[in-house]
Structure formats: C-alpha cells, structure tokens
Short mmCIF file of C-alpha atoms in Angstrom, two decimals:
data_model
loop_
_atom_site.label_atom_id
_atom_site.label_comp_id
_atom_site.label_asym_id
_atom_site.label_seq_id
_atom_site.Cartn_x
_atom_site.Cartn_y
_atom_site.Cartn_z
CA MET A 270 9.10 3.85 13.88
CA TRP A 271 9.58 7.62 13.57
CA GLN A 272 5.96 8.33 12.39
CA ARG A 273 7.95 10.06 9.57
CA LEU A 274 6.11 8.23 6.56
CA PRO A 275 4.59 10.65 4.25
CA THR A 276 1.01 9.29 4.74
CA ARG A 277 -1.58 11.17 3.10
CA ASP A 278 -2.77 12.99 6.39
CA LYS A 279 0.52 14.23 6.74
CA LEU A 280 0.66 15.38 3.48
CA ALA A 281 -2.92 17.18 3.95
CA GLY A 282 -1.49 18.71 6.97
CA TRP A 283 1.43 20.00 5.06
CA GLY A 284 -1.30 21.96 2.88
CA LEU A 285 -1.68 19.53 -0.27
CA ASN A 286 -4.66 19.25 -1.54
CA LEU A 287 -5.27 15.52 -2.02
CA PRO A 288 -7.55 12.98 -0.67
CA THR A 289 -7.05 11.23 3.20
CA ASN A 290 -8.31 8.01 2.47
CA CYS A 291 -6.02 4.99 2.65
CA LEU A 292 -4.79 3.28 -0.12
CA LEU A 293 -5.36 -0.39 0.82
CA CYS A 294 -8.69 -0.37 1.80
CA GLY A 295 -10.38 3.17 0.76
CA THR A 296 -12.18 3.44 3.80
CA GLY A 297 -9.90 4.96 6.57
CA SER A 298 -7.79 8.07 6.90
CA GLU A 299 -4.50 6.69 5.75
CA THR A 300 -2.69 7.43 8.84
CA SER A 301 0.72 5.02 10.11
CA ASP A 302 -1.47 3.24 12.50
CA HIS A 303 -4.36 2.65 10.39
CA LEU A 304 -2.32 1.96 7.23
CA PHE A 305 -0.05 -1.06 8.53
CA PHE A 306 -2.47 -1.87 11.81
CA SER A 307 -5.52 -0.97 11.58
CA CYS A 308 -6.89 -1.16 7.85
CA ASN A 309 -8.81 -4.21 6.50
CA TYR A 310 -6.31 -5.09 4.24
CA SER A 311 -3.18 -4.77 6.17
CA THR A 312 -5.08 -6.75 9.05
CA GLU A 313 -5.39 -9.54 6.54
CA VAL A 314 -1.93 -9.76 6.21
CA TRP A 315 -0.75 -9.26 9.63
CA THR A 316 -3.47 -12.09 10.77
CA SER A 317 -2.26 -14.88 8.21
CA PHE A 318 1.13 -14.98 10.37
CA PHE A 319 -0.42 -15.28 13.70
CA SER A 320 -3.47 -17.74 13.10
CA GLN A 321 -2.08 -20.68 14.37
CA SER A 322 -0.06 -19.33 16.88
CA SER A 323 -0.73 -18.62 20.19
CA LEU A 324 0.51 -15.19 19.68
CA SER A 325 -1.90 -12.28 19.16
CA ARG A 326 -0.32 -8.95 18.04
CA PRO A 327 -1.50 -5.25 19.32
CA SER A 328 -3.13 -3.17 16.95
CA VAL A 329 -1.32 -0.13 17.32
CA PHE A 330 1.98 0.64 16.34
CA PRO A 331 3.66 1.79 20.04
CA ASP A 332 2.29 -1.17 21.18
CA VAL A 333 3.43 -3.72 18.43
CA VAL A 334 6.91 -1.83 18.68
CA ASP A 335 7.05 -3.00 22.61
CA TRP A 336 5.19 -6.18 22.01
CA VAL A 337 7.88 -7.48 19.53
CA ARG A 338 10.63 -6.71 22.21
CA THR A 339 8.82 -8.49 24.58
CA VAL A 340 6.97 -11.32 23.32
CA THR A 341 8.72 -14.48 23.97
CA SER A 342 12.02 -15.36 25.48
CA SER A 343 12.94 -17.33 22.56
CA LYS A 344 15.85 -16.05 20.79
CA LYS A 345 14.44 -17.88 17.43
CA VAL A 346 11.37 -16.91 17.54
CA LYS A 347 11.73 -13.18 18.39
CA VAL A 348 13.70 -13.22 15.17
CA ILE A 349 10.98 -14.54 13.10
CA ILE A 350 8.78 -12.10 14.64
CA LYS A 351 10.93 -8.99 13.89
CA LEU A 352 11.27 -10.65 10.39
CA ILE A 353 7.57 -10.98 9.86
CA PHE A 354 7.21 -7.59 11.61
CA GLN A 355 9.80 -5.60 8.99
CA ALA A 356 8.42 -7.44 6.32
CA CYS A 357 4.74 -6.92 6.78
CA ILE A 358 5.94 -3.06 7.07
CA TYR A 359 7.93 -2.75 3.88
CA PHE A 360 5.28 -4.62 1.89
CA LEU A 361 2.47 -2.92 2.75
CA TRP A 362 4.30 0.74 2.14
CA ARG A 363 5.41 -0.50 -1.24
CA GLU A 364 1.93 -1.78 -2.12
CA ARG A 365 0.35 1.48 -0.73
CA ASN A 366 3.02 3.40 -3.09
CA SER A 367 2.24 0.78 -6.12
CA ARG A 368 -1.24 2.21 -5.59
CA LEU A 369 -0.27 5.48 -5.72
CA HIS A 370 2.10 5.81 -8.59
CA SER A 371 0.93 2.97 -11.08
CA ALA A 372 -2.69 2.08 -9.29
CA MET A 373 -1.74 -1.72 -9.82
CA LEU A 374 -3.47 -3.52 -7.46
CA LYS A 375 -2.24 -6.69 -5.69
CA PRO A 376 -4.97 -8.86 -3.51
CA SER A 377 -3.55 -9.18 0.21
CA HIS A 378 -2.88 -13.07 -0.23
CA VAL A 379 -0.58 -12.30 -3.01
CA ILE A 380 1.31 -9.91 -0.43
CA GLN A 381 1.16 -12.44 2.13
CA ARG A 382 2.57 -14.90 -0.38
CA GLU A 383 5.63 -12.69 -1.11
CA ILE A 384 6.51 -12.12 2.43
CA GLN A 385 6.39 -15.52 3.20
CA LEU A 386 8.91 -16.34 0.41
CA GLN A 387 11.26 -12.90 1.85
CA ILE A 388 11.29 -14.44 5.17
CA ARG A 389 11.84 -18.38 4.40
CA ALA A 390 14.69 -17.07 2.17
CA ARG A 391 16.29 -14.95 5.32
CA LEU A 392 15.52 -17.95 7.53
CA LEU A 393 17.57 -20.62 5.60
CA GLY A 394 20.37 -18.22 5.00
CA LEU A 395 20.28 -18.02 8.89
CA ASP A 396 19.80 -21.87 9.29
CA TRP A 397 22.86 -22.06 7.31
CA GLU A 398 24.89 -19.71 9.37
CA SER A 399 24.09 -22.06 12.12
CA TYR A 400 24.80 -24.99 11.05
CA LYS A 401 28.41 -24.16 9.35
CA ALA A 402 29.23 -22.59 13.03
CA LEU A 403 28.46 -25.66 14.34
CA ALA A 404 29.99 -28.71 13.87
CA THR A 405 27.20 -31.04 15.31
CA ARG A 406 23.41 -29.76 15.40
CA SER A 407 21.74 -30.84 18.93
CA ALA A 408 18.65 -32.89 17.70
CA SER A 409 16.62 -30.68 20.43
CA GLN A 410 17.84 -27.60 18.59
CA SER A 411 14.97 -26.65 16.36
CA SER A 412 16.12 -24.84 13.36
CA TYR A 413 14.65 -21.40 11.95
CA LEU A 414 12.47 -22.65 9.19
CA THR A 415 11.18 -25.33 11.60
CA LEU A 416 10.04 -22.90 13.94
CA TRP A 417 8.71 -21.05 11.22
CA PHE A 418 6.37 -23.79 9.49
CA GLU A 419 5.35 -25.21 13.13
CA MET A 420 4.25 -21.65 14.58
CA PHE A 421 4.09 -19.09 11.35
CA GLN A 422 3.66 -20.52 7.63
CA PRO A 423 -0.46 -20.41 6.94
CA ARG A 424 -1.90 -23.38 6.41
CA LYS A 425 -3.45 -24.20 2.87
CA ALA A 426 -7.61 -24.45 3.58
#
C-alpha cells in the first residue's frame, strides 16, 4: 500500500542497470500497478476469483484499496474479499521473486490453486471459531466457506 516494494522500475530509478520489463508477463514495465493489477498474468489470477460473482474489481491500486473497503455491507463477504486481495498480492509477489531468483515459472492456474487452498484453510478456521462461539447456528446464517463456494471458488470448465 505504501508503494515501497523494490519493483524493477524503482530499482532502475535508483541507478541500477537492469531491465524494467515485468517478470510475470515480460511485456509491460514492472511497476506495482502493472505487476499486481494490469499484467496479463495477474489479471488471469484476479479474474478467476471474480468471474462468477457480480463483483468486479478495479484495475489500479488506489481504487482497489477503496473498493475492498466499500464493495459490500456483508461482513463475511468483505472478509473473503480482503483475504483474496491479500493472498493475490502475496502469491503474485512470491511468484515474481521466484522468477527473479530461481527462474522457476509457475503457470497462473497453479498460483490460483495455491491461493484457493490458502483461503479455504483460513475460512475453515474462521467457521470453526464461529461455530465454537455460537452454541446453535442459525440456519439462515451462511458460513464463510458456503459464501466462498457460492461466490468466489472458480468452477471447473
């Protein structure tokens, strides 16, 4: 959020002689906005989580931050969106670093799967905490995982 990641455009601005192309797609200049939101690779990752819901995320960083805060009034959906946001940023940065330091490339569908597993594990923990806190669960109250599968889990083609 503070735009302090050492992306290639910043490193070049500090006087380092290195290419500024994006390590994920190879076409654009590696800025934070491009790397996380405009790059074809990252767009594939993001799109997979919002393709079946009526929600569509903005494509520039400052707008995404505001959108995450105000997209819905549902507390549980907002938690899921924040987890998607955090996980996508983390896994995309990790993939970028992996490509930089070890030249190991993962296709975007592998990153999507890793994010899905991470989020589902966290949502299961949140549901378990809610279950323990409530002696009886209302039938009308959806669990985090139910909302995840209804709104965000990519369906098999």
